[in-house]
Short mmCIF file of C-alpha atoms in Angstrom, two decimals:
data_model
loop_
_atom_site.label_atom_id
_atom_site.label_comp_id
_atom_site.label_asym_id
_atom_site.label_seq_id
_atom_site.Cartn_x
_atom_site.Cartn_y
_atom_site.Cartn_z
CA GLY F 1 27.83 -84.31 -81.82
CA ALA F 2 26.00 -81.72 -80.05
CA GLY F 3 25.47 -83.68 -76.91
CA VAL F 4 27.38 -85.88 -74.34
CA SER F 5 27.91 -89.10 -76.03
CA GLN F 6 28.34 -92.33 -73.95
CA SER F 7 29.20 -95.99 -75.17
CA PRO F 8 28.11 -98.63 -74.79
CA SER F 9 24.61 -97.76 -73.93
CA ASN F 10 23.93 -101.43 -72.57
CA LYS F 11 26.70 -103.89 -71.42
CA VAL F 12 26.08 -107.34 -69.82
CA THR F 13 29.09 -108.98 -68.31
CA GLU F 14 30.17 -111.93 -66.13
CA LYS F 15 31.30 -111.39 -62.68
CA GLY F 16 35.14 -111.02 -62.62
CA LYS F 17 35.34 -109.38 -66.18
CA ASP F 18 36.78 -105.93 -66.81
CA VAL F 19 34.67 -103.28 -68.59
CA GLU F 20 35.25 -99.90 -69.96
CA LEU F 21 32.84 -97.19 -70.53
CA ARG F 22 33.45 -94.19 -72.71
CA CYS F 23 32.38 -90.72 -72.48
CA ASP F 24 32.56 -88.06 -75.26
CA PRO F 25 31.87 -84.53 -73.71
CA ILE F 26 30.55 -81.60 -75.40
CA SER F 27 33.37 -79.91 -77.06
CA GLY F 28 35.04 -76.99 -75.09
CA HIS F 29 33.46 -78.25 -71.66
CA THR F 30 36.29 -78.15 -69.16
CA ALA F 31 34.53 -80.18 -66.46
CA LEU F 32 33.42 -83.75 -66.62
CA TYR F 33 31.79 -85.88 -64.04
CA TRP F 34 30.86 -89.62 -63.68
CA TYR F 35 27.90 -90.49 -61.54
CA ARG F 36 26.04 -93.75 -61.33
CA GLN F 37 22.68 -94.85 -60.25
CA SER F 38 22.00 -98.07 -58.62
CA LEU F 39 18.55 -99.57 -58.28
CA GLY F 40 16.59 -97.47 -55.89
CA GLN F 41 19.33 -95.08 -55.11
CA GLY F 42 20.07 -91.60 -56.11
CA LEU F 43 22.98 -90.50 -58.46
CA GLU F 44 26.11 -91.34 -56.72
CA PHE F 45 29.30 -89.17 -57.44
CA LEU F 46 32.26 -91.11 -58.72
CA ILE F 47 34.84 -88.86 -60.17
CA TYR F 48 35.37 -85.31 -61.38
CA PHE F 49 37.88 -84.04 -63.92
CA GLN F 50 38.49 -79.99 -64.23
CA GLY F 51 40.89 -79.00 -66.99
CA ASN F 52 44.40 -80.07 -66.26
CA SER F 53 43.90 -80.30 -62.65
CA ALA F 54 44.21 -83.46 -60.62
CA PRO F 55 40.80 -85.23 -60.68
CA ASP F 56 38.76 -85.65 -57.66
CA LYS F 57 38.57 -89.38 -57.25
CA SER F 58 37.06 -89.40 -53.79
CA GLY F 59 33.92 -90.95 -55.09
CA LEU F 60 35.37 -93.97 -56.61
CA PRO F 61 33.95 -96.95 -54.45
CA SER F 62 36.93 -99.27 -54.52
CA ASP F 63 40.46 -99.55 -56.17
CA ARG F 64 38.78 -101.74 -58.95
CA PHE F 65 37.32 -98.48 -60.40
CA SER F 66 39.61 -95.98 -62.39
CA ALA F 67 39.04 -93.33 -64.84
CA GLU F 68 41.05 -91.08 -66.98
CA ARG F 69 40.50 -88.29 -69.28
CA THR F 70 42.69 -87.97 -72.30
CA GLY F 71 43.64 -84.76 -73.93
CA GLY F 72 40.98 -82.88 -71.82
CA SER F 73 38.30 -84.55 -73.86
CA VAL F 74 37.20 -88.22 -74.03
CA SER F 75 36.96 -90.00 -70.74
CA THR F 76 37.12 -93.74 -70.00
CA LEU F 77 35.87 -95.31 -66.79
CA THR F 78 37.31 -98.74 -66.13
CA ILE F 79 35.96 -101.38 -63.77
CA GLN F 80 38.17 -104.27 -63.05
CA ARG F 81 37.02 -107.69 -61.90
CA THR F 82 33.37 -106.54 -61.84
CA GLN F 83 30.95 -107.42 -59.09
CA GLN F 84 27.19 -107.80 -58.96
CA GLU F 85 26.94 -104.83 -56.86
CA ASP F 86 28.60 -102.71 -59.92
CA SER F 87 25.33 -103.13 -61.84
CA ALA F 88 24.05 -99.63 -62.37
CA VAL F 89 23.47 -96.96 -64.86
CA TYR F 90 26.81 -95.01 -65.23
CA LEU F 91 26.16 -91.55 -66.17
CA CYS F 92 28.83 -89.05 -67.67
CA ALA F 93 28.12 -85.22 -67.56
CA SER F 94 30.15 -82.29 -68.73
CA SER F 95 29.95 -78.57 -68.21
CA LEU F 96 31.40 -75.42 -69.52
CA VAL F 97 32.47 -74.27 -66.31
CA ALA F 98 32.59 -76.14 -62.90
CA SER F 99 29.40 -76.46 -60.94
CA GLY F 100 30.79 -74.09 -58.40
CA ASN F 101 30.62 -71.40 -60.80
CA GLY F 102 27.25 -71.88 -61.86
CA GLY F 103 27.89 -74.59 -64.47
CA GLU F 104 24.68 -76.68 -65.18
CA LEU F 105 25.45 -80.34 -66.04
CA PHE F 106 24.96 -81.76 -69.57
CA PHE F 107 24.45 -85.46 -69.13
CA GLY F 108 24.66 -88.35 -71.66
CA GLU F 109 22.04 -91.05 -71.79
CA GLY F 110 24.22 -93.40 -69.60
CA SER F 111 25.58 -96.88 -69.76
CA ARG F 112 23.52 -99.47 -68.26
CA LEU F 113 25.90 -102.15 -66.79
CA THR F 114 24.62 -105.58 -65.62
CA VAL F 115 27.01 -107.95 -63.89
CA LEU F 116 25.77 -111.56 -64.05
CA ILE N 1 28.38 -86.11 -48.45
CA LEU N 2 25.46 -83.68 -48.36
CA ASN N 3 21.93 -85.32 -47.11
CA VAL N 4 19.46 -84.59 -49.73
CA GLU N 5 15.77 -85.46 -49.07
CA GLN N 6 13.04 -85.29 -51.84
CA SER N 7 9.46 -85.99 -51.08
CA PRO N 8 7.25 -87.41 -52.03
CA GLN N 9 9.42 -90.00 -53.70
CA SER N 10 6.52 -90.81 -56.06
CA LEU N 11 3.34 -89.21 -57.25
CA HIS N 12 0.56 -89.51 -59.73
CA VAL N 13 -1.20 -86.45 -60.95
CA GLN N 14 -4.29 -86.18 -62.88
CA GLU N 15 -3.72 -84.12 -66.28
CA GLY N 16 -4.54 -80.47 -65.81
CA ASP N 17 -4.02 -80.56 -61.95
CA SER N 18 -0.95 -78.64 -60.30
CA THR N 19 1.41 -80.25 -58.08
CA ASN N 20 4.50 -79.46 -56.04
CA PHE N 21 7.31 -81.39 -54.31
CA THR N 22 10.00 -80.70 -51.90
CA CYS N 23 13.87 -81.00 -51.83
CA SER N 24 15.51 -80.54 -48.33
CA PHE N 25 19.20 -80.16 -47.76
CA PRO N 26 21.71 -78.79 -45.19
CA SER N 27 21.52 -75.15 -45.02
CA SER N 28 25.30 -74.69 -43.96
CA ASN N 29 27.90 -74.50 -46.48
CA PHE N 30 25.42 -73.79 -49.19
CA TYR N 31 26.67 -72.64 -52.55
CA ALA N 32 24.01 -73.43 -55.23
CA LEU N 33 20.94 -75.92 -55.94
CA HIS N 34 20.37 -77.52 -59.18
CA TRP N 35 17.13 -79.23 -60.50
CA TYR N 36 17.13 -81.68 -63.32
CA ARG N 37 14.35 -83.52 -65.08
CA TRP N 38 15.00 -87.10 -66.04
CA GLU N 39 12.71 -88.73 -68.65
CA THR N 40 12.64 -92.32 -69.19
CA ALA N 41 15.12 -93.44 -71.93
CA LYS N 42 16.61 -90.04 -71.97
CA SER N 43 19.37 -88.10 -70.27
CA PRO N 44 18.82 -85.82 -67.38
CA GLU N 45 18.26 -82.07 -68.37
CA ALA N 46 18.84 -79.10 -66.31
CA LEU N 47 15.89 -77.09 -65.26
CA PHE N 48 17.21 -74.40 -62.94
CA VAL N 49 20.47 -73.35 -61.26
CA MET N 50 19.60 -71.15 -58.20
CA THR N 51 21.89 -69.57 -55.77
CA LEU N 52 20.24 -66.75 -53.71
CA ASN N 53 17.88 -67.20 -50.71
CA GLY N 54 14.32 -66.27 -52.09
CA ASP N 55 15.19 -67.06 -55.68
CA GLU N 56 12.15 -67.92 -57.74
CA LYS N 57 12.86 -69.34 -61.30
CA LYS N 58 10.36 -70.20 -63.92
CA LYS N 59 10.43 -72.15 -67.24
CA GLY N 60 7.05 -72.46 -68.85
CA ARG N 61 4.62 -74.29 -66.37
CA ILE N 62 7.45 -75.23 -64.06
CA SER N 63 8.76 -73.10 -61.45
CA ALA N 64 11.04 -73.42 -58.39
CA THR N 65 11.63 -71.48 -55.18
CA LEU N 66 14.57 -71.60 -52.87
CA ASN N 67 15.15 -71.03 -49.12
CA THR N 68 18.85 -71.34 -48.16
CA LYS N 69 18.33 -70.40 -44.68
CA GLU N 70 16.10 -73.30 -43.76
CA GLY N 71 17.51 -75.49 -46.41
CA TYR N 72 14.57 -76.38 -48.74
CA SER N 73 13.42 -75.70 -52.11
CA TYR N 74 10.06 -76.33 -53.73
CA LEU N 75 9.21 -77.28 -57.58
CA TYR N 76 5.87 -76.72 -58.85
CA ILE N 77 4.10 -77.79 -61.96
CA LYS N 78 1.13 -76.02 -63.14
CA GLY N 79 -1.51 -77.73 -65.07
CA SER N 80 0.25 -80.95 -65.39
CA GLN N 81 0.63 -82.60 -68.92
CA PRO N 82 1.61 -86.09 -69.76
CA GLU N 83 5.03 -84.85 -71.09
CA ASP N 84 5.75 -83.65 -67.60
CA SER N 85 6.04 -87.32 -66.61
CA ALA N 86 9.61 -87.71 -65.47
CA THR N 87 11.82 -87.87 -62.40
CA TYR N 88 12.74 -84.52 -61.02
CA LEU N 89 16.24 -84.53 -59.35
CA CYS N 90 17.25 -81.90 -56.79
CA ALA N 91 21.22 -81.36 -56.28
CA PRO N 92 22.68 -78.90 -53.75
CA LEU N 93 26.35 -77.97 -54.46
CA GLY N 94 28.61 -78.24 -51.62
CA GLY N 95 32.14 -76.81 -51.24
CA ASN N 96 33.73 -79.15 -53.43
CA ASN N 97 32.31 -78.41 -56.76
CA ARG N 98 30.30 -81.56 -56.28
CA LEU N 99 26.55 -81.92 -56.69
CA ALA N 100 24.87 -84.33 -54.21
CA PHE N 101 21.75 -85.65 -55.86
CA GLY N 102 18.53 -86.68 -54.14
CA LYS N 103 16.82 -89.95 -55.05
CA GLY N 104 14.16 -87.68 -57.02
CA ASN N 105 10.58 -87.17 -57.22
CA GLN N 106 9.01 -89.44 -59.71
CA VAL N 107 6.03 -87.71 -61.35
CA VAL N 108 3.48 -89.66 -63.47
CA VAL N 109 0.79 -87.59 -65.20
CA ILE N 110 -2.41 -89.39 -65.89
CA PRO N 111 -4.20 -88.24 -69.11
#
């Protein structure tokens, strides 16, 4: 597709279950970011992938969160043993070059996660 | 983590009126400033990427200025239209290739 694609668009899960969120970035974009927006908060950085470099995982809130990017393209964000505070909109973005080189981000429409 | 303040958090504007709002950020270690527009049920879209002190950028009726020395950027909407209703996100870039987003300026244009 032409844009960043995320799935699922909505996910309702029970506390303690694992969830996987998927992001398909724009083809050729080397940088991929995950952010989340909790109610009333700004976008919170989670993780950043750049090419073949080791990802910057410094924004992941706990060890229940992990992400991978296979083949430099699709990325999966996994949340294990979900908690109610994990409820948020999870946004994926990609850019042709890293933000530090002037790269604007292209966002997906997000995955809204609700943990009951 | 960069501390980014956007004000006002929310504003209602009459159609046809012009408006502006502010993004404040630490002036040290500045690399760039991004503005995004996020309409309900859509994905955030880039408006501007600004790097130089005194930069002024324009896209249609929307323009932005940047002061890196004092750490602020203004976004202006001239002659607001209902389609301008959105949340406007400001994001300065620190030295770690990471954008730090503010909570946004939520704009509602009243027809």
